[in-house]
Each structure stands twice: as C-alpha cells, then as structure tokens.
Short mmCIF file of C-alpha atoms in Angstrom, two decimals:
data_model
loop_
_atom_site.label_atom_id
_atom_site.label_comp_id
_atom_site.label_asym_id
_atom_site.label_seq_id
_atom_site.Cartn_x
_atom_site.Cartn_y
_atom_site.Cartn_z
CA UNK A 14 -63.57 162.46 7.85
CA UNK A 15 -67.24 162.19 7.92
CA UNK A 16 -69.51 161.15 10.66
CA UNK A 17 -69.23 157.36 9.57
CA UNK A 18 -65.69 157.20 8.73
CA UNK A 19 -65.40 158.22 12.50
CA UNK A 20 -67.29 155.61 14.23
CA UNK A 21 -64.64 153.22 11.95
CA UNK A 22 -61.79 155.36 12.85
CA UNK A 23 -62.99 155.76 16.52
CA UNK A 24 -63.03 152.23 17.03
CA UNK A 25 -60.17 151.61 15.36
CA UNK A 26 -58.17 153.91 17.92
CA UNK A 27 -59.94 152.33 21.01
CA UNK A 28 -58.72 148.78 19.91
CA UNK A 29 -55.76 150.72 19.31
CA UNK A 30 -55.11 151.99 22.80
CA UNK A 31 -56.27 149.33 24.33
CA UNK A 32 -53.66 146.90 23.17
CA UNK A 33 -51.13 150.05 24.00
CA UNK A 34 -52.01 149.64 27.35
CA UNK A 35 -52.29 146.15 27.50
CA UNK A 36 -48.69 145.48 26.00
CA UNK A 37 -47.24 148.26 27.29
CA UNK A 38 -44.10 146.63 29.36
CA UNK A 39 -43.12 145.14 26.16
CA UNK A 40 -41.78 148.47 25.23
CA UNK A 41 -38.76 149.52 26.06
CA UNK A 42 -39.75 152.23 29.38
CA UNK A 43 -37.33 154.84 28.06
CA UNK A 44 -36.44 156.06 24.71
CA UNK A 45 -33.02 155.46 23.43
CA UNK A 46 -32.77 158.35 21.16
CA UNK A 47 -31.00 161.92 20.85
CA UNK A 48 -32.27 165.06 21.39
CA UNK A 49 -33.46 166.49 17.52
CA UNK A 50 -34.65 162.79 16.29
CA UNK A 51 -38.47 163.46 15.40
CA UNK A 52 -37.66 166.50 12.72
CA UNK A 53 -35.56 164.41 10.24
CA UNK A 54 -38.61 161.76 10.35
CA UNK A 55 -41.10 164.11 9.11
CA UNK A 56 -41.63 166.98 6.23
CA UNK A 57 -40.16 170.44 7.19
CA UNK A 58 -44.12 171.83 6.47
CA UNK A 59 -47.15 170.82 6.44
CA UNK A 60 -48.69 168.92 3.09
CA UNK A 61 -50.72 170.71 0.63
CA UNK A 62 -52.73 167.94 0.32
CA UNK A 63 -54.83 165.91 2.35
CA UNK A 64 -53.24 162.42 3.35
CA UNK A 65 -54.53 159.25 4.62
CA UNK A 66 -55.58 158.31 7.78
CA UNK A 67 -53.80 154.72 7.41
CA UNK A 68 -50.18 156.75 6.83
CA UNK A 69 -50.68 158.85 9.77
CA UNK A 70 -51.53 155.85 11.63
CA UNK A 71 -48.71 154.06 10.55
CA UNK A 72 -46.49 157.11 11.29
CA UNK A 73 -47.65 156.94 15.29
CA UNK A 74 -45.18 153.87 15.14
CA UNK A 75 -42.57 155.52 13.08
CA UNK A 76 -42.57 158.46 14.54
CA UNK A 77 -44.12 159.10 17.93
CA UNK A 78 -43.67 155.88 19.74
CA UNK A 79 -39.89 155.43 19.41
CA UNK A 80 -39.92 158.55 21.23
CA UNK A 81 -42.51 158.21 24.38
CA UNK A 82 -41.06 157.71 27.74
CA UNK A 83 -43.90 155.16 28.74
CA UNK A 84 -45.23 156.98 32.22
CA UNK A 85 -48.12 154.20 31.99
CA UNK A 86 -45.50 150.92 32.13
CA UNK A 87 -45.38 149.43 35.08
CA UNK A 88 -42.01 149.73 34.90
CA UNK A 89 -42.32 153.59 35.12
CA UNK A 90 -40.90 154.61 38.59
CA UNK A 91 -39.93 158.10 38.28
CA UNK A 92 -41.53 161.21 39.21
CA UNK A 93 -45.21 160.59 40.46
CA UNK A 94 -48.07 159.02 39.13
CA UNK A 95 -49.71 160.67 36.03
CA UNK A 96 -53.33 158.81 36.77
CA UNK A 97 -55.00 157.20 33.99
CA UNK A 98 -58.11 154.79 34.09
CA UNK A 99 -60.38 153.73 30.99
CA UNK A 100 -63.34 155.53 32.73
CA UNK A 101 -61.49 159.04 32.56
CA UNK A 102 -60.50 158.35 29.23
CA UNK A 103 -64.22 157.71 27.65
CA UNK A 104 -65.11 160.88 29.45
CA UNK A 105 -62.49 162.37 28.07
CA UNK A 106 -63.48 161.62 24.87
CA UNK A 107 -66.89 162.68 25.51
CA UNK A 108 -65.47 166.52 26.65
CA UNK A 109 -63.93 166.73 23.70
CA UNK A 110 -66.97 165.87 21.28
CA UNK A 111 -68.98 168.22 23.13
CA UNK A 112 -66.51 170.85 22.98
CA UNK A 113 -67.63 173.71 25.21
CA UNK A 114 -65.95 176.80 26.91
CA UNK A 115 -66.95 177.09 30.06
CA UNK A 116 -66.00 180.51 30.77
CA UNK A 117 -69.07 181.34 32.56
CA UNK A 118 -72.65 179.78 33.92
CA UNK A 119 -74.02 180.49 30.44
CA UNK A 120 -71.27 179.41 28.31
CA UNK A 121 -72.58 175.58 29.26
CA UNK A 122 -74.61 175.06 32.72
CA UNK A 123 -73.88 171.65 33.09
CA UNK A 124 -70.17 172.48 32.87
CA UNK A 125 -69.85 174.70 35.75
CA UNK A 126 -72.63 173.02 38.06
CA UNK A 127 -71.00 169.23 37.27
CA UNK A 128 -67.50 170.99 38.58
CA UNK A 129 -69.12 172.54 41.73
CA UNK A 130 -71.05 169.35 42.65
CA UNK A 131 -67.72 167.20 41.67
CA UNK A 132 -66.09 169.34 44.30
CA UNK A 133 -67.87 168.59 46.75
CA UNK A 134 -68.18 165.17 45.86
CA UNK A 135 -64.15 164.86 46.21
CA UNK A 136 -64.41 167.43 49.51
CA UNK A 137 -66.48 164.87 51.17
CA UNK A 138 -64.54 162.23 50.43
CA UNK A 139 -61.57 163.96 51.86
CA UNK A 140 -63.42 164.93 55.39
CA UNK A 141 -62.76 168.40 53.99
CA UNK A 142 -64.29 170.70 56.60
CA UNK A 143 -68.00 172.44 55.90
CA UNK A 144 -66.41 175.66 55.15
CA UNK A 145 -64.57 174.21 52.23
CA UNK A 146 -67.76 172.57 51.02
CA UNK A 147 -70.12 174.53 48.27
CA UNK A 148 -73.41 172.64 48.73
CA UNK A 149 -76.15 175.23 48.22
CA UNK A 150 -75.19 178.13 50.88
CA UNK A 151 -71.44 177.55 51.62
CA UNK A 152 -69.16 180.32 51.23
CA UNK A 153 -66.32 177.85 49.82
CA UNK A 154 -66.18 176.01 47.76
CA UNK A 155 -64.01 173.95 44.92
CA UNK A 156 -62.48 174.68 41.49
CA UNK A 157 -60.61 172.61 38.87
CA UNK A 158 -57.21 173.77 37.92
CA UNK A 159 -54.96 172.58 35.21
CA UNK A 160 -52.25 171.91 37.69
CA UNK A 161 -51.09 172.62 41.27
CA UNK A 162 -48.64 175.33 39.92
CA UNK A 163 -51.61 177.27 38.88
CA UNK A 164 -53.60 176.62 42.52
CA UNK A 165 -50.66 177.75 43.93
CA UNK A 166 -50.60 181.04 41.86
CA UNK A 167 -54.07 181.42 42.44
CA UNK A 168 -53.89 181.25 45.99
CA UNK A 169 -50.91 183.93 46.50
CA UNK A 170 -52.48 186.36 44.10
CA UNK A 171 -55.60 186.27 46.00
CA UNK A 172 -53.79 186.79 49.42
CA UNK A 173 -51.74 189.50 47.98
CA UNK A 174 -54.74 191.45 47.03
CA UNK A 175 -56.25 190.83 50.73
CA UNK A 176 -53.01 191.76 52.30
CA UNK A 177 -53.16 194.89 50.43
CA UNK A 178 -57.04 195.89 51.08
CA UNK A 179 -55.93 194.64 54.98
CA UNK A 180 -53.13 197.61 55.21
CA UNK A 181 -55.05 200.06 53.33
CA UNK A 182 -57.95 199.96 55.82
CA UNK A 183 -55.84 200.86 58.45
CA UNK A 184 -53.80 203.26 56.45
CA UNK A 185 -55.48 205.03 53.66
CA UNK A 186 -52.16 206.48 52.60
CA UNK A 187 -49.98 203.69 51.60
CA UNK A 188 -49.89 202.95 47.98
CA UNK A 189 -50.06 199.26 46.63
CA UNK A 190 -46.54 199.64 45.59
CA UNK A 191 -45.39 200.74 48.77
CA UNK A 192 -47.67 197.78 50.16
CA UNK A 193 -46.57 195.00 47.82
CA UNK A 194 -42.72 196.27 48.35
CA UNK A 195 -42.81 195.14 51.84
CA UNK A 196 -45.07 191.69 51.50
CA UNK A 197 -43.27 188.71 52.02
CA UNK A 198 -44.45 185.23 51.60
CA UNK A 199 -42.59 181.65 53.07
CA UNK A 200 -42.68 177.95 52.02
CA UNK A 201 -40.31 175.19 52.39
CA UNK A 202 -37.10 174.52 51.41
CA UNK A 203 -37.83 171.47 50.37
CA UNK A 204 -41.33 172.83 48.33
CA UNK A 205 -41.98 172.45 44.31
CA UNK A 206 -40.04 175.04 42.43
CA UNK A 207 -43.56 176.27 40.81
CA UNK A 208 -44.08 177.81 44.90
CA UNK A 209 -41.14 179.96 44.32
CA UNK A 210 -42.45 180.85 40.34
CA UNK A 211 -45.67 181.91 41.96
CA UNK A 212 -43.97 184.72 43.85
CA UNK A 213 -41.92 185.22 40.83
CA UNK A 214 -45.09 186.30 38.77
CA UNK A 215 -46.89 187.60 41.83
CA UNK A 216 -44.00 190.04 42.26
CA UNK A 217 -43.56 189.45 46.03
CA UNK A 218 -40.26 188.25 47.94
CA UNK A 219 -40.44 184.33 49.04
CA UNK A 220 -38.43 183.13 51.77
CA UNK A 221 -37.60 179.47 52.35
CA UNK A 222 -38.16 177.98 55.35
CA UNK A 223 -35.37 175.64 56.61
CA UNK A 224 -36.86 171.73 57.46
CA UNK A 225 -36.02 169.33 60.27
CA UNK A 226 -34.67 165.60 60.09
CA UNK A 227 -37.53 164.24 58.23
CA UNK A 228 -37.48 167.27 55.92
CA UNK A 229 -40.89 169.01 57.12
CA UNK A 230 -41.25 172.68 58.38
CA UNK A 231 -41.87 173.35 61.96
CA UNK A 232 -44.04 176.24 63.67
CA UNK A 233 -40.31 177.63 65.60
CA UNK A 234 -38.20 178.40 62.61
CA UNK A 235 -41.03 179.83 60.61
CA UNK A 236 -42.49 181.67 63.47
CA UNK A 237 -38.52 183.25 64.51
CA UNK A 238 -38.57 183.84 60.43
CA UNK A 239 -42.25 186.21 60.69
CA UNK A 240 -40.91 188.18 63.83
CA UNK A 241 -37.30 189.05 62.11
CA UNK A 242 -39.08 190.01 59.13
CA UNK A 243 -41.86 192.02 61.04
CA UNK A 244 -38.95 193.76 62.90
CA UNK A 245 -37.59 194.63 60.08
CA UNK A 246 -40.78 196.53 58.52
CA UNK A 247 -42.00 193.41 56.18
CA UNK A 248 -45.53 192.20 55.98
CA UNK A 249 -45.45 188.51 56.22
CA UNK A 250 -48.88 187.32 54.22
CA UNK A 251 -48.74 184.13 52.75
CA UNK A 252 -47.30 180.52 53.80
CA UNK A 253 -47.53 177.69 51.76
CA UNK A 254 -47.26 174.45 53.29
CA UNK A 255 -46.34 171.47 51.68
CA UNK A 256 -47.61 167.73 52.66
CA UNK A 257 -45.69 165.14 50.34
CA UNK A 258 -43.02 166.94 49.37
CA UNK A 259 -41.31 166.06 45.54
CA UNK A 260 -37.99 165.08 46.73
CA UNK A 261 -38.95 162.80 49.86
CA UNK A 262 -42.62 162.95 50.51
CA UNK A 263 -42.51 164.80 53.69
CA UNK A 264 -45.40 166.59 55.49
CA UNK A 265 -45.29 170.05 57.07
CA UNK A 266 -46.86 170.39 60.59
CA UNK A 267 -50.33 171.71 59.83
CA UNK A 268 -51.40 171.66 63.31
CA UNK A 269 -48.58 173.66 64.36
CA UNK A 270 -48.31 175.76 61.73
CA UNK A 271 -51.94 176.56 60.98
CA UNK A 272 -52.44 178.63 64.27
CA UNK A 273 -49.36 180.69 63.78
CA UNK A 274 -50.91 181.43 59.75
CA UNK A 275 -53.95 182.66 61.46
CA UNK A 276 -52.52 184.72 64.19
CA UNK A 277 -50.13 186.50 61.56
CA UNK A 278 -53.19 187.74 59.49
CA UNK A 279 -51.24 185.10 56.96
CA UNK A 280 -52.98 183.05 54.18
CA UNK A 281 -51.95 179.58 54.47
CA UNK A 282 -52.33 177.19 51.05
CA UNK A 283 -51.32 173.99 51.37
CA UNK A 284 -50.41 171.92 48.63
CA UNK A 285 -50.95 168.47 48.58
CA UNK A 286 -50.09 167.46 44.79
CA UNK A 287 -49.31 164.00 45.35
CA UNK A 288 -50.19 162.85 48.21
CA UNK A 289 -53.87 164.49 48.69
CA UNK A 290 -55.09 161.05 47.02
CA UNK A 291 -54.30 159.11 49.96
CA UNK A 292 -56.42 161.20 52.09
CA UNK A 293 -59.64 159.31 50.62
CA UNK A 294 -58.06 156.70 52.99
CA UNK A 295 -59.47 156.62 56.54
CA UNK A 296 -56.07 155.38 57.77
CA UNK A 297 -54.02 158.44 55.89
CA UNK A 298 -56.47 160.65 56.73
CA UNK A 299 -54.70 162.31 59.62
CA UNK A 300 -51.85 163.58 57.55
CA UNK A 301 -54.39 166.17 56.51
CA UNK A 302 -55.35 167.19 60.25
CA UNK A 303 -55.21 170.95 60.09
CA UNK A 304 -57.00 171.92 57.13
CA UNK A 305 -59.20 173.53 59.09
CA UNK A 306 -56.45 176.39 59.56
CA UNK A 307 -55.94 176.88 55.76
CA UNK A 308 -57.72 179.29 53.42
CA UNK A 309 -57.13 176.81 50.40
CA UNK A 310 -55.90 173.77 49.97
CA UNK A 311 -55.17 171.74 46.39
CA UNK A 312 -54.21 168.28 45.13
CA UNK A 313 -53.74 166.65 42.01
CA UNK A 314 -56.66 163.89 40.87
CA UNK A 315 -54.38 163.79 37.87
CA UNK A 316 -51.80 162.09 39.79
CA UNK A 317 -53.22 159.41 41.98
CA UNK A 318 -56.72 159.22 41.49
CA UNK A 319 -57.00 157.67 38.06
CA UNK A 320 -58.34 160.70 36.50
CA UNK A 321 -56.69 161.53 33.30
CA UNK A 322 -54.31 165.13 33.09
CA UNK A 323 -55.23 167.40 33.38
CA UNK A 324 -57.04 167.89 36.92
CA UNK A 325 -55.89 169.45 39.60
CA UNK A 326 -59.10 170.33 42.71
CA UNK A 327 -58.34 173.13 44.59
CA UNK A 328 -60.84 174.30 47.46
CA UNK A 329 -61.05 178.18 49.40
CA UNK A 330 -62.22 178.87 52.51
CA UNK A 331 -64.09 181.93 51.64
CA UNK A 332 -65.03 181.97 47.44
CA UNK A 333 -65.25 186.28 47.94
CA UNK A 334 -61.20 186.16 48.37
CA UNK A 335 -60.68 184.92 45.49
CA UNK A 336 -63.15 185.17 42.54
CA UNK A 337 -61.21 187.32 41.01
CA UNK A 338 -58.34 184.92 40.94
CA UNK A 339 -60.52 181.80 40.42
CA UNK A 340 -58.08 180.46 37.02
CA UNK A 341 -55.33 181.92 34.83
CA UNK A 342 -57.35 181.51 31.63
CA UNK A 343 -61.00 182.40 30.68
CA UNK A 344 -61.98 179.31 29.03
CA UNK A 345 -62.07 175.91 30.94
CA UNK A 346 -62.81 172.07 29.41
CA UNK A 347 -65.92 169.90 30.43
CA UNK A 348 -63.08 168.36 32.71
CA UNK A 349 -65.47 167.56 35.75
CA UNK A 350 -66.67 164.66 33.40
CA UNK A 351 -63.62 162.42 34.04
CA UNK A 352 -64.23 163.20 37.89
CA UNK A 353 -68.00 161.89 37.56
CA UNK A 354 -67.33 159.04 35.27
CA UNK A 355 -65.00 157.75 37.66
CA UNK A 356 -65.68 158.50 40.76
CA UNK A 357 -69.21 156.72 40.03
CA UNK A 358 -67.38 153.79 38.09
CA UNK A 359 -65.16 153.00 40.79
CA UNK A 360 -66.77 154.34 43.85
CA UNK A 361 -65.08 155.46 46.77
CA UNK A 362 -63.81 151.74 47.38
CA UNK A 363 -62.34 151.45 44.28
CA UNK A 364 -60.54 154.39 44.66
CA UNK A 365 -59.38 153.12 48.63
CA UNK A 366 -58.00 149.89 47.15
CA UNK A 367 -56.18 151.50 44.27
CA UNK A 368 -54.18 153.82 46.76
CA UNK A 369 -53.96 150.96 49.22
CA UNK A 370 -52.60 148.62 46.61
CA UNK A 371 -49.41 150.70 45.41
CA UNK A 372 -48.93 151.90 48.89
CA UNK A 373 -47.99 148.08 49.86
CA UNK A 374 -46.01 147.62 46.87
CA UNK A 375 -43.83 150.88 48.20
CA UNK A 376 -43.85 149.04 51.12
CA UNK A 377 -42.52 146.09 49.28
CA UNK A 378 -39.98 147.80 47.59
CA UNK A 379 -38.58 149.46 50.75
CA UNK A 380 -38.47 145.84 52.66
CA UNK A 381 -36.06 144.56 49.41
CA UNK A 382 -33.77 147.50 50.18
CA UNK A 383 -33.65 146.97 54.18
CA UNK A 384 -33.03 143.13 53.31
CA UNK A 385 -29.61 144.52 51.52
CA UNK A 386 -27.03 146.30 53.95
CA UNK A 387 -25.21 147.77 50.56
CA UNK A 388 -28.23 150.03 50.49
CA UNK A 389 -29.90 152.70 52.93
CA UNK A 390 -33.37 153.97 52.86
CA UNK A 391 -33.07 157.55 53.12
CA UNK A 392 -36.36 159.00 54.17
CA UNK A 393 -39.68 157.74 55.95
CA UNK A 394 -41.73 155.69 53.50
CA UNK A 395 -45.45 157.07 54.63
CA UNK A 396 -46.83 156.46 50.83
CA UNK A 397 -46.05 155.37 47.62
CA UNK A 398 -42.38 156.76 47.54
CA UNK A 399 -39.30 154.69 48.45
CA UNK A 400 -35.68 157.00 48.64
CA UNK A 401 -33.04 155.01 48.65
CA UNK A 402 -29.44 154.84 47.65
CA UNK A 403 -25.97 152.58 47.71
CA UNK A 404 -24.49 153.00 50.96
CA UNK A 405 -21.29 155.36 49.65
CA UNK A 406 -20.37 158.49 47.61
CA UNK A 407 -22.62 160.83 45.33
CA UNK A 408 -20.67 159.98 42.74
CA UNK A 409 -21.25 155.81 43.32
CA UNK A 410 -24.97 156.54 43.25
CA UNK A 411 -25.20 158.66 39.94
CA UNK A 412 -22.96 156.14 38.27
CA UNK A 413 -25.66 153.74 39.63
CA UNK A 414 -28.21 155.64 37.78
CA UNK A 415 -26.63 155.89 34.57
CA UNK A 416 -26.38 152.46 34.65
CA UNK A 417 -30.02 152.35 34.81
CA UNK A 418 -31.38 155.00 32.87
CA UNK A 419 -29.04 153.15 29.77
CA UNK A 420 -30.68 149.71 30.35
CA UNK A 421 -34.45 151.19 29.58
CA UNK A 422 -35.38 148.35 31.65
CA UNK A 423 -36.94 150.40 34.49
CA UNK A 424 -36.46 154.65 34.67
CA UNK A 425 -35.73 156.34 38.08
CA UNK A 426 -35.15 159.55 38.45
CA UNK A 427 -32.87 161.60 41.93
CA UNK A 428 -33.19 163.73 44.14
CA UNK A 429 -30.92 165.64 47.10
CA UNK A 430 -31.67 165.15 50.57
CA UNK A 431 -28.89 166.54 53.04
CA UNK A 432 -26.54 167.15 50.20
CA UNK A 433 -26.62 163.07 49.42
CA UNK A 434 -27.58 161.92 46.08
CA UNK A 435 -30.80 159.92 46.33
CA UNK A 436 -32.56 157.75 44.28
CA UNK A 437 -36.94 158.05 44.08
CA UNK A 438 -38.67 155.08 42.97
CA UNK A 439 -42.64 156.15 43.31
CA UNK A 440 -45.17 153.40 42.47
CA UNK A 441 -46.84 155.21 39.04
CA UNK A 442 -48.69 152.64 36.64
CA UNK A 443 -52.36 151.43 37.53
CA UNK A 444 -51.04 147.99 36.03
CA UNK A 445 -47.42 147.80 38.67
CA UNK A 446 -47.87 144.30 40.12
CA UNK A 447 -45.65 142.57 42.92
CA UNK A 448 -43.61 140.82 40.41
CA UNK A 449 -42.93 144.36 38.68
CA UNK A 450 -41.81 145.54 42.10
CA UNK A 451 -39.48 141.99 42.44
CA UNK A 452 -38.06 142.39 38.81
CA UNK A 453 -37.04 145.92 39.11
CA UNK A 454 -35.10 145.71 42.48
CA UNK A 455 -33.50 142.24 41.10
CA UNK A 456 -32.57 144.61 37.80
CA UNK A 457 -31.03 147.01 40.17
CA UNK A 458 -28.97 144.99 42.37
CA UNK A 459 -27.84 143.03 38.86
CA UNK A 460 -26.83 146.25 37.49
CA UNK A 461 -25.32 147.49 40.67
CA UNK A 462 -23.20 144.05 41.68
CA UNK A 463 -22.86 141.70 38.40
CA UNK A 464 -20.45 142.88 35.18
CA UNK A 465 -18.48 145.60 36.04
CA UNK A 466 -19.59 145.53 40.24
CA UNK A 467 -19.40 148.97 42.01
CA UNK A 468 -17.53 148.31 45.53
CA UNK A 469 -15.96 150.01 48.33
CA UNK A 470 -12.77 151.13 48.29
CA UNK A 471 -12.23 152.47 52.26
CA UNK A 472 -14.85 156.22 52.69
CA UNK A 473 -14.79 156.36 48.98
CA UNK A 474 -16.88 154.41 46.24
CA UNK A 475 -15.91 154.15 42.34
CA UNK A 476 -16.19 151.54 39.32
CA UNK A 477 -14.20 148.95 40.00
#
C-alpha cells in the first residue's frame, strides 16, 4: 500500500466507521456464537502471498463482526462505559502515523510535555489540589497509564519501597525481606480484583476491609483493622480507597479515612475508575472531597470521558516517590493527543453535558423500576449505574438474565451485593437516548412477565 492507495483506503475506512457507528443498534448487541467460531473461518497460517485489500475488507463482515459484542450500541448496558468520541479517534489516528516511543524527554518532546500539560489540564478541571498539579515548579504531578490496574500497581510499589526506606532509617538492621514480610496493605471488600493482583505482584499481604449498608469503607473498621495488625508486629503501609465501586458504585469515606492514612505513615491511592469523570461536574464534585489526604489518585478518561482506550490519568502527590515506578513498560504512545483533541473540541461544557446527560437517563431507568413493585432497586443510584433485581430468589433473577443475555436485544451483566444476585445496567454508549432507556426496560419486563411469566410461588420464585 503506497502513500496514495492510503488516502483511498483511509477514506474508505472513515466512511466505513462512520456508518458502523451510525447503524450500530441495528446489530444484534451480543454475539450469538460458540466459543472456537473465528478459527474454522480463516486459514490455519498466514498466506504466502500478498492478498487484497477488498477480501480483507470483506472478511471484517465475515469474520470479525459476527463476533463483536457491540460496547458502542446504545443498547450496551453492561460493565462501564468504554468512551469513544470522533475527536479521540482522529487523534488516534494521528498517534499512530506519527509513531513515536516516548520512553524518555528525547525519545519525542512533544510527547512527554503534551502529557504533563494534559495533566494538568484534566487536574484543573477536577479541582485537583496544587500539590497534585505539575505546572512549572510543582512537585506532583500527572501520568497516563494504560489502565487503573496498572495506577494501582504503580502506586503500591512505590509505597512499598517508601515503607521500606521509612523502617530502615530507624533501624539500619532490618533487611527488606524481613521488612516486606511484615507490610500489609488494606482495600475494600467490595474493590476491583486488579487491587488484590497488585499485592499479588507486589508480594505484600492485602487485607479486605469489611463495608457498611451502602457498601463503602468506614474510618472504625479499618482503623480497629491497623491497630490488630500493629499489635501483632505488621506494618500497615498502603490503603486503597475506592469511590464508585464495580459492583454498586459506592464511595469510601475519604474524609474519614484520609486522616487515619496519614497518621499511620500509610499511602493512601484512591481509585476512581469510573466515576472520576463525574468529578468535572461542579455538582459531583464533592464525592472527591478528601483528595487532599491521598498521595495518588487515578481515573479512567477511557471510560467516561469520550477519550478512546486506552487512557487511564493518574496524579502523585510528591513525583520523587515514585519515579521509579512511574509505568510498567518503557515505551508509551503519543496518547495525550486524544486528551488535547478533545478536551479542546468539546471543552469543559461539552464534557459537563455528556456526564450530565447519561446521569439522567440512570435516573430514568431507576424511576421505571420504582414505578414496578415486582422489582427493587438495590443500591443508591449517585451516577450512571442502576442495580436492580426481581423482588425474589437468586435463582429467579439469573433465570431473568439468561433470558436476556439469549434475546441479544440489550446485554446486562450481575453482580452480588449482600449475597443477592443483582442485576447492573450502567448507561455506556455516547449515542443511549431516552427512548433506548424506555425500550430496554419495556424488553425486560416483556421478557420477565409475557410467554413463559416468572411468578411467586410463597418465599420462593421459579419458571412457571
């Protein structure tokens, strides 16, 4: 392919994702397929020969497409939000034509100053305090991860290494091993398995801190956890707090538990995958009061902020703790273009109404299930995330899934709150309208109460 067969080609592919997008909840949300079905559809190696571009085109249809789950139709409610905005994807383009590693100043200037000034950009935005901000003489500052797993690795690494410089200062003596043997780090028991991972790889015990009603960690039970564990010889170091938790969306108590992190000598991260978007929001800003406390703090443009995967912002208090653990890999993409083409293309009140919009059609969707006393809403809706479930067993409510998960009509996935088996339906697409949100609870209650109705038969639910 030479330079003008691409500008044919290129074009070609924008017209091509473009109507994609456009006609994109014509498609069935959900592949009906087994696991295995892509290898019989292709050669078992590669050709010898070069083919066409029109057959590889044509084999995007035949081959790829059947099996997409479609996380941009609006009639994609599982999970969270994997952002995506033409902006992001230009600039996305444009990182990838000019290709660079941006392993160091050097490597490409523009690459590591755009990321630094984007940073701040996004910190300001936020209210982040000064400490977190860059600028020209901040000791903070901002980096772009691939994903909040990796922040979160980052962020113990770099507190296990200051735990252990902390103990050795007072005694010379102790060995690292001896040190890291006795470190122990908390997070909630409702946090993202990649929390517990991180301690996993970092080598260092994690305990989970048991929640309250609304599923969010208080300063009492973590606080009796650190003194049991300090009485017992450990070194508590690290807490990571969670606000918008995966199952339920629930927020730790920052301004409880922030103090106690600093007291304890204990490095709190907070991570804020999903719901850090909102916080651009004047009126969800306070969900974030007690940053101040935290040595870093990360969220995921990727997932609300219609920037494109992968982009996850993570800010430190104090750069010096953790340069050594700034990323997991030595290169890093031009991916603070995406942030600058669309946080200029948008503007701060573009990004506002976009978070404002889905989190009324949430609201929506939670004021459907109220209206029907066969259903329960099962957690506090504070964003874009509605739990809910039939009033019954476990067993009613997974049958209830099935149900939709084989229609391809609209994809949910569960969760467990309090042992109960709960259904999430997040507000993903840029494109979900009010009649999406009216369509797929209609779908849901026809599934649910038309055919072959589910009912109540005395404490127990079942097919009737």
């Amino acid at each position: 392919m030479d330079a003008a067969e691409f500008r044919r080609r290129g074009k070609e592919m924008v017209d091509y994702v473009a109507d994609y997008l456009e006609n994109i909840e014509k498609r069935p949300v959900y592949p009906d397929l087994e696991p295995g079905y892509l290898r019989s559809l292709i050669p078992n190696e590669a050709p010898l020969e070069p083919e066409s571009y029109e057959d590889i085109i044509k084999d995007v249809e035949r081959v790829i497409m059947p099996g997409v789950t479609h996380w941009h139709s609006p009639y994609f409610f599982a999970y969270f939000p994997a952002a995506s905005s033409y902006p992001a994807m230009v600039a996305d383009m444009l990182c990838g034509a000019i290709g660079c590693i941006g392993f160091s100043w050097a490597a490409s200037p523009a690459c590591t100053e755009l990321e630094t000034v984007m940073l701040d950009w996004l910190g300001k935005m936020l209210q982040l305090p000064e400490c977190f901000i860059a600028g020209t003489h901040g000791r903070g500052g901002g980096v772009i991860q691939g994903t909040a797993s990796e922040a979160t690795l980052m962020s113990l690494l770099a507190a296990r290494c200051k735990a252990v410089r902390r103990v050795q200062a007072i005694n010379a003596k102790k060995s690292e091993s001896e040190i890291l043997s006795k470190l122990v780090a908390y997070t909630s028991d409702q946090a993202h398995s990649s929390v517990e991972r991180a301690a996993l790889i970092g080598a260092v015990m994690m305990r989970k801190v048991p929640t309250d009603n609304h599923y969010a960690v208080r300063k009492e039970m973590l606080k009796k956890m650190v003194e049991e564990d300090k009485a017992a010889g450990l070194i508590p170091f690290y807490f990571c707090a969670t606000l918008g938790t995966t199952p339920s969306c629930a927020f730790d108590h920052l301004t409880e538990l922030g103090p106690l992190c600093n007291e304890e000598n204990m490095w709190m991260h907070i991570d804020a995958a999903y719901a850090g978007s909102a916080f651009v929001c004047p009126e969800f800003r306070p969900l974030l009061n007690g940053v101040e406390f935290a040595d870093s703090f990360n969220f995921n443009p990727h997932k609300w902020l219609l920037v494109n995967f992968d982009c996850s912002a993570m800010w430190v208090k104090e750069r010096a703790d953790i340069i050594g653990h700034w990323q997991i890999p030595l290169g890093r993409r031009f991916r603070s273009l995406k942030m600058w083409f669309v946080f200029r293309m948008y503007g701060l009140k573009g990004l506002q109404a976009h978070i404002r919009k889905q989190v009324a059609l949430a609201k929506e969707f939670e004021s459907l299930v109220r209206a029907d006393k066969r259903f329960e809403i099962c957690a506090e809706v504070v964003l874009g995330l509605v739990c809910f479930r039939l009033k019954g067993s476990n067993e009613l409510n997974q049958e209830l899934l099935k149900r939709i998960t084989k229609s391809r009509e609209i994809h949910l996935v569960p969760c467990q709150l309090s042992g109960r088996f709960v259904l999430r339906f997040a507000i993903c697409a840029r494109s979900t309208e009010s009649h999406h949100i009216q369509q797929a609870w209609q779908h849901i209650t026809q599934l649910t109460f038309e055919g072959r109705p589910l009912r109540s038969l005395n404490d127990n639910q079942s097919w009737d």
